[in-house]
Coordinates of C-alpha atoms in Angstrom, one line a residue:
Q1 CA 12.4 5.6 -17.6
V2 CA 10.0 5.1 -15.2
Q3 CA 8.2 8.6 -14.5
P4 CA 6.5 9.4 -11.0
L5 CA 3.0 11.7 -12.0
E6 CA 1.3 13.3 -8.7
S7 CA -2.0 13.6 -7.8
G8 CA -4.2 15.0 -4.9
G9 CA -3.1 17.9 -3.9
G10 CA -5.6 21.1 -3.2
L11 CA -6.6 23.4 -0.3
V12 CA -8.1 22.0 3.2
Q13 CA -8.5 23.9 6.3
A14 CA -6.3 22.8 9.0
G15 CA -7.5 19.3 10.9
G16 CA -8.1 18.2 7.0
S17 CA -7.1 15.3 5.4
L18 CA -5.8 14.8 1.9
R19 CA -5.0 11.8 0.0
L20 CA -2.1 12.2 -2.7
S21 CA -1.1 9.5 -5.2
C22 CA 1.5 8.9 -7.2
A23 CA 1.2 6.8 -10.5
A24 CA 3.8 5.3 -13.0
S25 CA 4.0 6.6 -16.2
G26 CA 6.3 4.3 -19.0
G27 CA 7.2 1.9 -16.4
T28 CA 6.9 0.2 -12.8
F29 CA 7.7 1.2 -9.3
T30 CA 7.4 -2.4 -8.7
P31 CA 11.4 -3.1 -7.7
Y32 CA 11.9 0.4 -6.1
A33 CA 11.7 2.2 -2.7
M34 CA 9.4 5.3 -3.1
G35 CA 9.1 8.6 -1.4
W36 CA 7.7 11.3 -0.9
F37 CA 9.4 14.7 -0.4
R38 CA 8.1 18.5 0.0
Q39 CA 9.0 21.8 -0.4
A40 CA 7.8 24.9 0.8
P41 CA 8.1 28.6 -0.4
G42 CA 12.0 29.7 0.2
K43 CA 13.3 26.6 2.3
E44 CA 14.9 23.2 1.1
R45 CA 13.4 20.1 -0.5
E46 CA 12.5 18.0 3.0
F47 CA 12.2 14.1 3.3
V48 CA 8.4 13.3 4.2
A49 CA 8.1 9.4 4.0
S50 CA 9.8 6.7 2.1
I51 CA 8.6 2.8 1.8
S52 CA 10.6 -0.5 0.9
W53 CA 10.1 -1.9 -2.7
S54 CA 8.3 -4.5 -0.7
G55 CA 6.3 -2.7 1.4
S56 CA 7.0 -4.2 4.4
A57 CA 9.1 -1.1 6.0
T58 CA 8.4 2.3 5.9
W59 CA 9.8 5.5 7.1
T60 CA 8.1 8.8 7.9
T61 CA 10.3 11.8 9.3
D62 CA 9.3 12.9 13.0
S63 CA 7.1 16.3 12.1
V64 CA 4.4 14.1 10.2
K65 CA 4.6 11.0 12.4
G66 CA 1.4 9.4 13.4
R67 CA -0.2 11.8 10.8
F68 CA 1.0 11.1 7.5
T69 CA 0.8 7.0 6.4
I70 CA 2.7 5.5 3.0
S71 CA 1.6 2.9 1.6
R72 CA 2.3 1.1 -2.1
D73 CA 0.3 -1.2 -4.2
N74 CA 2.6 -2.9 -6.7
A75 CA -0.2 -4.4 -8.5
K76 CA -1.9 -0.8 -9.3
N77 CA 1.7 0.4 -9.9
T78 CA 0.7 3.3 -7.2
V79 CA 2.3 4.9 -3.9
T80 CA 0.0 6.9 -2.0
L81 CA 0.9 9.3 1.3
Q82 CA -2.4 9.5 3.5
M83 CA -2.2 12.9 5.5
S84 CA -4.6 13.7 7.9
S85 CA -4.4 16.4 11.2
L86 CA -3.0 18.5 8.7
K87 CA -1.6 22.0 9.7
P88 CA -0.6 25.2 7.4
E89 CA 2.9 24.3 8.2
D90 CA 2.3 21.1 5.9
T91 CA 1.2 24.1 3.2
A92 CA 4.0 22.9 0.6
V93 CA 4.5 21.1 -2.8
Y94 CA 5.0 17.9 -2.7
Y95 CA 7.2 15.2 -4.8
C96 CA 6.8 11.7 -5.5
A97 CA 10.4 10.0 -6.4
V98 CA 11.5 6.9 -7.3
G99 CA 14.5 5.1 -5.8
R100 CA 18.1 4.9 -7.5
E101 CA 18.6 1.0 -7.0
E102 CA 16.4 -1.7 -7.5
Y103 CA 16.0 -3.3 -4.5
G104 CA 17.6 -1.2 -2.8
G105 CA 17.0 0.1 1.2
I106 CA 14.5 3.1 1.6
T107 CA 16.1 6.7 2.6
G108 CA 15.5 10.0 3.7
T109 CA 18.1 11.3 1.1
P110 CA 17.4 13.2 -2.2
G111 CA 20.1 11.5 -3.2
G112 CA 18.8 8.1 -3.3
Y113 CA 16.0 8.7 -5.6
R114 CA 16.6 9.1 -9.6
Y115 CA 13.5 10.3 -11.1
W116 CA 11.2 12.7 -9.8
G117 CA 7.4 14.0 -10.6
Q118 CA 6.5 17.2 -11.3
G119 CA 5.1 17.7 -8.0
T120 CA 1.5 18.6 -6.5
Q121 CA 0.8 21.8 -4.3
V122 CA -0.9 21.5 -0.8
T123 CA -2.2 24.4 0.8
V124 CA -3.5 24.0 4.7
S125 CA -5.4 26.9 5.8
S126 CA -5.5 28.3 9.7

């Protein structure tokens, strides 16, 4: 089974940028849609962004639209979330997830993803 491994989290001041990466272990991401979710303390896990297996379609939640960009490099088997203009409310553990079906569509529903990473902490100070 393919296991996503996140990296790139850290502490940043409001207005700053971070780049999260998700690499594949034990398999390939290529035929799967990929997603980023986040979970803040005391809150439910929420959808952030998703990208189709080919990279031709993306979807970001309204709260991060225009600030976050999801992309993928199938040759390198990686998915990236570029985050800019960060706000304190972006503070959360960010998770990378692998779509449930090969060549499936993008979705913002956690149930649409089969494998999840351990998460990487993003903290935005005011």
